[in-house]
């Protein structure tokens, strides 16, 4: 059975929104401290099912994923093995480790949206995981070539991000420098800095000005 | 005021899932028939706020958006003007048109995840729009160079997808060939075809086999 969705989502640290967003999107966040609670197979199926139904250019679905649970000790360790050491320190004990992989070419045709659509599929996975009370932390810091070799990823596909997935743990389990990052306020550019009308750089009339 | 979220989401066409996913993700879908109901500014702020809080590599936030409502007739028409004719036919009357734009370089440094993270931000936008009872249809079919010139998009940024956003309309308003596509069943590869463990191509043990 899939785990029962939680009655309420963990919303710490708070997301200082300038406009209302759905509670799942506000609760989505990338922790480093994961609990050792296992993620059961039915729950993992739901998480990847969300990715499955992401949109893509011409329904090409140019994404794949590699994943292993801690119960699959050898495969989990091989995924931990391609992480940069800084990431491995906190991620190696996460209940699930994985890679998102984008298709760059289909036969001789470049897929202009292969990477973009893989980002979309991963985002849908994040939303589903968050809705089920979990968190995901993606990492750019991994050895792309080592991953490509270790997992026999064909040349027309490219691993884009590594990720840790599971239920949140206690920040006290982290080394001190990571613990302070875990508690840092969340920050983003204001809408006026990236939502434009008419020409690039000209804030949209509706875009939230936000606090000054 | 932002529009009140609907009591229930429009879930036609049905999404034939192999595992449970959140109702917002199941209801997300790309129609061509949009109603002429306007999207108010507060609602648009919420939609772009969702994109704002997407994750990104090193919090680089390598995304921008151009958007215009039908009330901004000149800017809306300029966006319709960069669409391929096939898309323009159904999209030109959508309440909101836009572009997602990815940052490819930051000064001289290539942003490996610029396109990927822009896909993630767009996906979060889709989720928020769906939660508010709207739909979004992204289009690869637009003139990238014309858009770059028309909207003065700097060379280190690239428009990735055009999109139409609004409330659903009546499929009867579409030309016949598009109307039949609007009613077609939704299809995706099975999880076993894209969720792997150990090596690329080897189905994960937890991956849903799905109906054969």
Coordinates of C-alpha atoms in Angstrom, one line a residue, chain A residues 8-195:
Chain A
X8 CA -0.6 18.7 6.8
X9 CA 2.6 19.4 5.1
X10 CA 5.8 20.4 6.9
X11 CA 6.3 24.0 6.0
X12 CA 9.5 24.8 7.7
X13 CA 11.5 26.8 6.7
X14 CA 8.7 29.1 5.7
X15 CA 8.4 30.3 2.1
X16 CA 8.0 34.1 2.1
X17 CA 5.6 34.3 -0.8
X18 CA 4.6 37.6 -2.4
X19 CA 1.4 35.9 -3.7
X20 CA -0.6 32.8 -2.7
X21 CA 0.7 29.5 -4.0
X22 CA -0.7 26.0 -3.4
X23 CA 0.5 24.6 0.0
X24 CA 2.3 21.7 -1.8
X25 CA 4.4 24.2 -3.8
X26 CA 5.1 26.3 -0.7
X27 CA 6.2 23.2 1.3
X28 CA 8.5 22.0 -1.5
X29 CA 12.1 22.5 -0.3
X30 CA 15.4 20.7 -0.5
X31 CA 16.6 19.5 2.9
X32 CA 19.9 17.7 3.6
X33 CA 18.7 15.9 6.7
X34 CA 16.7 12.8 5.8
X35 CA 15.2 10.3 8.3
X36 CA 16.0 6.6 7.9
X37 CA 12.3 5.9 7.4
X38 CA 12.0 3.7 4.2
X39 CA 9.9 4.8 1.3
X40 CA 7.7 1.8 0.2
X41 CA 7.4 0.6 -3.3
X42 CA 3.8 1.8 -3.9
X43 CA 4.8 5.3 -2.7
X44 CA 7.7 5.3 -5.2
X45 CA 5.4 4.2 -8.0
X46 CA 3.2 7.2 -7.2
X47 CA 6.2 9.5 -7.3
X48 CA 7.4 8.3 -10.7
X49 CA 3.9 8.2 -12.0
X50 CA 3.7 11.9 -11.5
X51 CA 6.8 12.3 -13.7
X52 CA 5.2 10.0 -16.2
X53 CA 2.3 12.4 -16.8
X54 CA 4.4 15.5 -17.3
X55 CA 4.0 17.4 -20.6
X56 CA 6.6 17.2 -23.3
X57 CA 7.2 18.5 -26.8
X58 CA 5.2 16.3 -29.2
X59 CA 4.7 13.8 -26.3
X60 CA 8.3 12.7 -26.8
X61 CA 8.7 12.0 -23.1
X62 CA 12.5 12.5 -23.3
X63 CA 13.2 11.5 -19.7
X64 CA 14.4 8.5 -17.8
X65 CA 15.3 7.9 -14.1
X66 CA 17.7 5.7 -12.2
X67 CA 16.8 5.0 -8.6
X68 CA 17.7 2.7 -5.8
X69 CA 16.4 2.3 -2.2
X70 CA 18.7 1.8 0.7
X71 CA 17.4 -1.8 0.8
X72 CA 19.1 -2.2 -2.6
X73 CA 22.4 -1.6 -0.8
X74 CA 24.7 -2.2 -3.7
X75 CA 22.8 -0.1 -6.2
X76 CA 22.3 2.6 -3.6
X77 CA 26.0 2.7 -2.8
X78 CA 26.9 2.9 -6.5
X79 CA 24.6 6.0 -6.8
X80 CA 26.2 7.5 -3.7
X81 CA 29.6 6.8 -5.3
X82 CA 29.1 9.2 -8.2
X83 CA 28.2 12.1 -5.9
X84 CA 30.7 14.8 -5.1
X85 CA 32.1 14.2 -1.7
X86 CA 30.4 17.3 -0.2
X87 CA 27.0 15.9 -1.3
X88 CA 27.8 12.3 -0.4
X89 CA 28.4 13.3 3.2
X90 CA 24.7 14.1 3.8
X91 CA 23.1 12.2 0.9
X92 CA 24.6 8.8 1.3
X93 CA 22.1 7.8 4.0
X94 CA 18.9 9.0 2.2
X95 CA 16.3 6.3 1.8
X96 CA 16.3 6.7 -2.0
X97 CA 19.0 8.0 -4.4
X98 CA 18.5 8.6 -8.1
X99 CA 19.4 10.4 -11.3
X100 CA 17.3 12.3 -13.8
X101 CA 18.4 11.6 -17.3
X102 CA 17.5 13.6 -20.4
X103 CA 17.3 12.4 -24.0
X104 CA 19.3 14.7 -26.2
X105 CA 18.8 13.0 -29.6
X106 CA 16.3 10.7 -31.1
X107 CA 18.3 8.9 -33.9
X108 CA 20.0 11.8 -35.7
X109 CA 17.5 14.4 -34.6
X110 CA 18.4 16.7 -31.8
X111 CA 15.6 17.0 -29.2
X112 CA 15.5 20.7 -28.5
X113 CA 13.3 20.2 -25.4
X114 CA 14.9 17.0 -24.1
X115 CA 16.5 18.7 -21.1
X116 CA 13.6 21.1 -20.6
X117 CA 11.0 18.4 -20.5
X118 CA 13.2 16.3 -18.2
X119 CA 13.2 19.3 -15.8
X120 CA 9.4 19.4 -16.1
X121 CA 9.1 15.7 -15.3
X122 CA 11.4 16.0 -12.3
X123 CA 9.3 18.9 -11.0
X124 CA 6.1 16.9 -11.2
X125 CA 8.0 14.2 -9.3
X126 CA 8.9 16.8 -6.6
X127 CA 5.3 17.9 -6.3
X128 CA 4.0 14.3 -5.8
X129 CA 6.7 13.5 -3.3
X130 CA 5.9 16.7 -1.4
X131 CA 2.2 15.9 -1.5
X132 CA 3.0 12.6 0.2
X133 CA 5.0 14.2 3.0
X134 CA 8.4 13.6 1.5
X135 CA 11.2 15.9 0.3
X136 CA 13.6 15.7 -2.6
X137 CA 17.0 17.4 -2.8
X138 CA 18.5 17.5 -6.3
X139 CA 22.3 17.8 -6.8
X140 CA 24.3 19.2 -9.7
X141 CA 27.4 18.1 -7.9
X142 CA 28.0 14.6 -9.2
X143 CA 30.4 13.1 -11.8
X144 CA 28.4 13.0 -15.0
X145 CA 30.9 10.9 -16.9
X146 CA 31.3 8.4 -14.1
X147 CA 27.5 8.1 -13.9
X148 CA 27.3 7.7 -17.7
X149 CA 29.8 4.8 -17.5
X150 CA 28.6 3.2 -14.3
X151 CA 25.0 2.9 -15.3
X152 CA 25.6 2.3 -19.0
X153 CA 23.7 5.4 -20.1
X154 CA 23.7 5.6 -23.9
X155 CA 25.4 8.6 -25.5
X156 CA 22.2 10.2 -26.7
X157 CA 21.0 10.5 -23.1
X158 CA 22.6 12.6 -20.4
X159 CA 22.3 12.5 -16.6
X160 CA 21.2 15.9 -15.5
X161 CA 20.7 15.8 -11.7
X162 CA 21.3 13.4 -8.9
X163 CA 18.7 13.4 -6.2
X164 CA 18.0 12.2 -2.6
X165 CA 14.4 11.4 -1.7
X166 CA 12.8 10.6 1.6
X167 CA 11.2 11.8 4.8
X168 CA 12.9 14.7 6.6
X169 CA 15.3 14.0 9.4
X170 CA 16.6 16.0 12.3
X171 CA 19.0 18.8 11.3
X172 CA 20.9 18.0 14.4
X173 CA 22.3 14.9 12.5
X174 CA 24.1 17.2 10.1
X175 CA 27.6 18.6 10.4
X176 CA 27.5 22.2 11.7
X177 CA 28.1 24.0 8.5
X178 CA 25.3 22.1 6.8
X179 CA 23.0 22.6 9.7
X180 CA 23.2 26.3 9.4
X181 CA 22.5 26.2 5.7
X182 CA 19.5 24.0 6.6
X183 CA 18.0 26.8 8.7
X184 CA 18.8 29.7 6.3
X185 CA 15.9 31.8 5.0
X186 CA 14.6 31.0 1.5
X187 CA 15.3 33.7 -1.1
X188 CA 14.3 34.3 -4.7
X189 CA 14.4 37.2 -7.2
X190 CA 11.2 39.3 -7.2
X191 CA 8.7 38.7 -10.0
X192 CA 9.4 42.1 -11.5
X193 CA 13.0 40.8 -12.1
X194 CA 11.9 37.8 -14.3
X195 CA 8.3 38.3 -15.4

